Structures are given as structure tokens and as C-alpha cells.
């Protein structure tokens, strides 16, 4: 029953799974080639962007999945909390599972900043997203 509900919006589910794998790999993998960018704090920008996108994908999955039928607020809160706790889990797993990665509070702050920015942006466009969802239901 739970699996059927999750498969309500397959393209978003596929995107979510792929991005989930990408973030997990990027958080725990040992990189052979070092990515040195001449901008100080560029890895924090990467964390910000990664968790901004992650939050947006989770939100879209919850909000537009016909099987879930969740409202805007539920979708926004769930997506934000999932991404926040997942970011914390990745930092914890870096400490517990690897000897080549280390947890960093600044990474967690960057992750949270990306989540908050996605939250704010989605709230700004709340009425447009709700209208789009209603129009989509009328068409299908």
C-alpha cells in the first residue's frame, strides 16, 4: 500500500531517487581528483545549492503527487524537515563511516541556508503553485 502511494508521480519519484543517490555519493565518497576552485568557501556554495535543489525536488514530489494529495504547507514542511535531517545524517555518517571525510558545522549551516532559501522562494510563489496545481487537476 505504501509503495503504491509513493509511485503516484513517477517522473518526480525517479528524479528524487537519482538526486538522493547523488547527494549520498557526494557526501560519503572519496574523491580521487581534488576539486580546487579559486573561490574561498566554494564547497559551502555547493552545499547551499545541493540542498536548495534537494528541498525543491522533495516539495514538488509531495505537492504534485496525485496519490499523496498533500496541501502546500504539508509539502513545504515535510520537504524542509526531510532535507534538514538528511543533511545532519550525512554529516554524522561522514564522521562514523569514513576516515577521509569529516563533519563540518559550516556544511550544516550551508545546507540549512539552502533549505531556508527554497522555503522562502516557495512561499513567495505559493499562490501561483496552488493555482497551477488546480489547473492541472481540471485538465486531467
PDB file of C-alpha atoms in Angstrom:
ATOM      1  CA  UNK A   1       0.000   0.000   0.000  1.00  0.00           C
ATOM      2  CA  UNK A   2       2.775   2.464   0.905  1.00  0.00           C
ATOM      3  CA  UNK A   3       4.671   1.678  -2.304  1.00  0.00           C
ATOM      4  CA  UNK A   4       1.574   2.378  -4.424  1.00  0.00           C
ATOM      5  CA  UNK A   5       1.137   5.761  -2.745  1.00  0.00           C
ATOM      6  CA  UNK A   6       4.777   6.689  -3.341  1.00  0.00           C
ATOM      7  CA  UNK A   7       4.558   5.842  -7.033  1.00  0.00           C
ATOM      8  CA  UNK A   8       1.884   8.490  -7.572  1.00  0.00           C
ATOM      9  CA  UNK A   9       4.123  10.741  -9.608  1.00  0.00           C
ATOM     10  CA  UNK A  10       6.770   8.574 -11.260  1.00  0.00           C
ATOM     11  CA  UNK A  11       8.947  11.194 -13.021  1.00  0.00           C
ATOM     12  CA  UNK A  12       9.345  13.181  -9.810  1.00  0.00           C
ATOM     13  CA  UNK A  13       9.987   9.988  -7.867  1.00  0.00           C
ATOM     14  CA  UNK A  14      12.698   8.969 -10.335  1.00  0.00           C
ATOM     15  CA  UNK A  15      14.298  12.432 -10.105  1.00  0.00           C
ATOM     16  CA  UNK A  16      14.113  12.287  -6.322  1.00  0.00           C
ATOM     17  CA  UNK A  17      15.776   8.876  -6.161  1.00  0.00           C
ATOM     18  CA  UNK A  18      18.548   9.901  -8.561  1.00  0.00           C
ATOM     19  CA  UNK A  19      19.245  13.117  -6.668  1.00  0.00           C
ATOM     20  CA  UNK A  20      19.124  11.254  -3.345  1.00  0.00           C
ATOM     21  CA  UNK A  21      21.799   8.862  -4.653  1.00  0.00           C
ATOM     22  CA  UNK A  22      23.874  11.770  -5.977  1.00  0.00           C
ATOM     23  CA  UNK A  23      23.831  13.635  -2.642  1.00  0.00           C
ATOM     24  CA  UNK A  24      24.633  10.468  -0.708  1.00  0.00           C
ATOM     25  CA  UNK A  25      27.530   9.667  -3.031  1.00  0.00           C
ATOM     26  CA  UNK A  26      28.851  13.250  -2.964  1.00  0.00           C
ATOM     27  CA  UNK A  27      28.639  13.280   0.839  1.00  0.00           C
ATOM     28  CA  UNK A  28      30.363   9.954   1.506  1.00  0.00           C
ATOM     29  CA  UNK A  29      32.583   9.185  -1.489  1.00  0.00           C
ATOM     30  CA  UNK A  30      36.319   9.509  -1.571  1.00  0.00           C
ATOM     31  CA  UNK A  31      37.244  11.709  -4.484  1.00  0.00           C
ATOM     32  CA  UNK A  32      40.351  10.720  -6.387  1.00  0.00           C
ATOM     33  CA  UNK A  33      40.559  14.068  -8.133  1.00  0.00           C
ATOM     34  CA  UNK A  34      40.509  17.075  -5.853  1.00  0.00           C
ATOM     35  CA  UNK A  35      38.192  19.854  -6.967  1.00  0.00           C
ATOM     36  CA  UNK A  36      40.079  23.043  -6.196  1.00  0.00           C
ATOM     37  CA  UNK A  37      38.198  26.182  -7.073  1.00  0.00           C
ATOM     38  CA  UNK A  38      39.809  29.557  -6.567  1.00  0.00           C
ATOM     39  CA  UNK A  39      36.850  30.848  -4.574  1.00  0.00           C
ATOM     40  CA  UNK A  40      37.040  30.635  -0.798  1.00  0.00           C
ATOM     41  CA  UNK A  41      34.057  28.782   0.629  1.00  0.00           C
ATOM     42  CA  UNK A  42      33.063  27.337  -2.745  1.00  0.00           C
ATOM     43  CA  UNK A  43      32.286  23.987  -1.122  1.00  0.00           C
ATOM     44  CA  UNK A  44      29.751  25.787   1.076  1.00  0.00           C
ATOM     45  CA  UNK A  45      28.141  27.251  -2.042  1.00  0.00           C
ATOM     46  CA  UNK A  46      27.923  23.686  -3.339  1.00  0.00           C
ATOM     47  CA  UNK A  47      26.190  22.572  -0.136  1.00  0.00           C
ATOM     48  CA  UNK A  48      23.780  25.504  -0.363  1.00  0.00           C
ATOM     49  CA  UNK A  49      22.860  24.749  -3.982  1.00  0.00           C
ATOM     50  CA  UNK A  50      22.635  20.978  -3.441  1.00  0.00           C
ATOM     51  CA  UNK A  51      20.203  21.268  -0.547  1.00  0.00           C
ATOM     52  CA  UNK A  52      18.231  24.047  -2.239  1.00  0.00           C
ATOM     53  CA  UNK A  53      17.634  21.705  -5.195  1.00  0.00           C
ATOM     54  CA  UNK A  54      17.008  18.726  -2.892  1.00  0.00           C
ATOM     55  CA  UNK A  55      14.316  20.661  -0.997  1.00  0.00           C
ATOM     56  CA  UNK A  56      12.674  21.816  -4.221  1.00  0.00           C
ATOM     57  CA  UNK A  57      12.521  18.272  -5.603  1.00  0.00           C
ATOM     58  CA  UNK A  58      11.044  16.891  -2.369  1.00  0.00           C
ATOM     59  CA  UNK A  59       8.488  19.703  -2.311  1.00  0.00           C
ATOM     60  CA  UNK A  60       7.452  19.110  -5.932  1.00  0.00           C
ATOM     61  CA  UNK A  61       7.155  15.392  -5.264  1.00  0.00           C
ATOM     62  CA  UNK A  62       4.898  15.872  -2.251  1.00  0.00           C
ATOM     63  CA  UNK A  63       2.848  18.742  -3.659  1.00  0.00           C
ATOM     64  CA  UNK A  64       2.186  17.432  -7.167  1.00  0.00           C
ATOM     65  CA  UNK A  65       1.809  13.745  -6.422  1.00  0.00           C
ATOM     66  CA  UNK A  66      -1.858  12.942  -7.041  1.00  0.00           C
ATOM     67  CA  UNK A  67      -1.703   9.895  -4.784  1.00  0.00           C
ATOM     68  CA  UNK A  68      -0.416  11.864  -1.802  1.00  0.00           C
ATOM     69  CA  UNK A  69      -2.842  14.804  -2.205  1.00  0.00           C
ATOM     70  CA  UNK A  70      -0.974  16.996   0.284  1.00  0.00           C
ATOM     71  CA  UNK A  71      -1.524  20.694   0.656  1.00  0.00           C
ATOM     72  CA  UNK A  72       1.110  23.374   0.185  1.00  0.00           C
ATOM     73  CA  UNK A  73       2.014  23.760   3.845  1.00  0.00           C
ATOM     74  CA  UNK A  74       2.338  19.998   4.467  1.00  0.00           C
ATOM     75  CA  UNK A  75       4.541  19.611   1.396  1.00  0.00           C
ATOM     76  CA  UNK A  76       6.741  22.550   2.375  1.00  0.00           C
ATOM     77  CA  UNK A  77       7.235  21.482   5.979  1.00  0.00           C
ATOM     78  CA  UNK A  78       7.850  17.810   5.131  1.00  0.00           C
ATOM     79  CA  UNK A  79      10.358  18.584   2.383  1.00  0.00           C
ATOM     80  CA  UNK A  80      12.260  21.059   4.580  1.00  0.00           C
ATOM     81  CA  UNK A  81      12.432  18.706   7.563  1.00  0.00           C
ATOM     82  CA  UNK A  82      13.473  15.708   5.488  1.00  0.00           C
ATOM     83  CA  UNK A  83      16.311  17.663   3.871  1.00  0.00           C
ATOM     84  CA  UNK A  84      17.445  19.158   7.181  1.00  0.00           C
ATOM     85  CA  UNK A  85      17.614  15.803   8.951  1.00  0.00           C
ATOM     86  CA  UNK A  86      19.189  14.111   5.931  1.00  0.00           C
ATOM     87  CA  UNK A  87      21.911  16.772   5.827  1.00  0.00           C
ATOM     88  CA  UNK A  88      22.604  16.129   9.508  1.00  0.00           C
ATOM     89  CA  UNK A  89      22.660  12.390   8.900  1.00  0.00           C
ATOM     90  CA  UNK A  90      25.217  12.800   6.111  1.00  0.00           C
ATOM     91  CA  UNK A  91      27.497  14.850   8.381  1.00  0.00           C
ATOM     92  CA  UNK A  92      27.161  12.207  11.114  1.00  0.00           C
ATOM     93  CA  UNK A  93      27.874   9.378   8.659  1.00  0.00           C
ATOM     94  CA  UNK A  94      30.981  11.192   7.433  1.00  0.00           C
ATOM     95  CA  UNK A  95      32.280  11.003  10.978  1.00  0.00           C
ATOM     96  CA  UNK A  96      31.205   7.405  11.639  1.00  0.00           C
ATOM     97  CA  UNK A  97      31.801   5.660   8.308  1.00  0.00           C
ATOM     98  CA  UNK A  98      34.753   7.416   6.728  1.00  0.00           C
ATOM     99  CA  UNK A  99      38.283   8.339   7.696  1.00  0.00           C
ATOM    100  CA  UNK A 100      38.742  10.605   4.671  1.00  0.00           C
ATOM    101  CA  UNK A 101      35.768  12.934   5.277  1.00  0.00           C
ATOM    102  CA  UNK A 102      34.980  14.943   8.356  1.00  0.00           C
ATOM    103  CA  UNK A 103      31.772  16.515   9.605  1.00  0.00           C
ATOM    104  CA  UNK A 104      31.640  20.288   9.494  1.00  0.00           C
ATOM    105  CA  UNK A 105      29.153  22.576  11.231  1.00  0.00           C
ATOM    106  CA  UNK A 106      29.617  25.096   8.433  1.00  0.00           C
ATOM    107  CA  UNK A 107      28.440  22.464   5.940  1.00  0.00           C
ATOM    108  CA  UNK A 108      25.308  22.015   8.046  1.00  0.00           C
ATOM    109  CA  UNK A 109      24.778  25.793   8.092  1.00  0.00           C
ATOM    110  CA  UNK A 110      25.183  25.917   4.309  1.00  0.00           C
ATOM    111  CA  UNK A 111      22.738  23.017   3.876  1.00  0.00           C
ATOM    112  CA  UNK A 112      20.215  24.711   6.150  1.00  0.00           C
ATOM    113  CA  UNK A 113      20.648  28.013   4.330  1.00  0.00           C
ATOM    114  CA  UNK A 114      19.801  26.315   1.031  1.00  0.00           C
ATOM    115  CA  UNK A 115      16.726  24.735   2.620  1.00  0.00           C
ATOM    116  CA  UNK A 116      15.592  28.070   4.074  1.00  0.00           C
ATOM    117  CA  UNK A 117      16.103  29.825   0.729  1.00  0.00           C
ATOM    118  CA  UNK A 118      13.990  27.163  -1.022  1.00  0.00           C
ATOM    119  CA  UNK A 119      11.350  27.526   1.716  1.00  0.00           C
ATOM    120  CA  UNK A 120      11.203  31.307   1.248  1.00  0.00           C
ATOM    121  CA  UNK A 121      11.137  31.087  -2.545  1.00  0.00           C
ATOM    122  CA  UNK A 122       8.335  28.538  -2.473  1.00  0.00           C
ATOM    123  CA  UNK A 123       6.351  30.701  -0.042  1.00  0.00           C
ATOM    124  CA  UNK A 124       6.754  33.679  -2.401  1.00  0.00           C
ATOM    125  CA  UNK A 125       5.258  31.628  -5.237  1.00  0.00           C
ATOM    126  CA  UNK A 126       2.703  29.788  -3.093  1.00  0.00           C
ATOM    127  CA  UNK A 127      -0.421  31.196  -4.761  1.00  0.00           C
ATOM    128  CA  UNK A 128       0.953  30.557  -8.262  1.00  0.00           C
ATOM    129  CA  UNK A 129       1.851  26.969  -7.401  1.00  0.00           C
ATOM    130  CA  UNK A 130      -1.586  26.344  -5.887  1.00  0.00           C
ATOM    131  CA  UNK A 131      -3.312  27.811  -8.958  1.00  0.00           C
ATOM    132  CA  UNK A 132      -1.099  25.704 -11.252  1.00  0.00           C
ATOM    133  CA  UNK A 133      -1.989  22.559  -9.303  1.00  0.00           C
ATOM    134  CA  UNK A 134      -5.719  23.357  -9.546  1.00  0.00           C
ATOM    135  CA  UNK A 135      -5.491  23.984 -13.298  1.00  0.00           C
ATOM    136  CA  UNK A 136      -3.579  20.755 -13.742  1.00  0.00           C
ATOM    137  CA  UNK A 137      -6.352  18.828 -11.964  1.00  0.00           C
ATOM    138  CA  UNK A 138      -9.028  20.411 -14.184  1.00  0.00           C
ATOM    139  CA  UNK A 139      -7.181  19.438 -17.356  1.00  0.00           C
ATOM    140  CA  UNK A 140      -6.530  15.805 -16.379  1.00  0.00           C
TER     141      UNK A 140
END
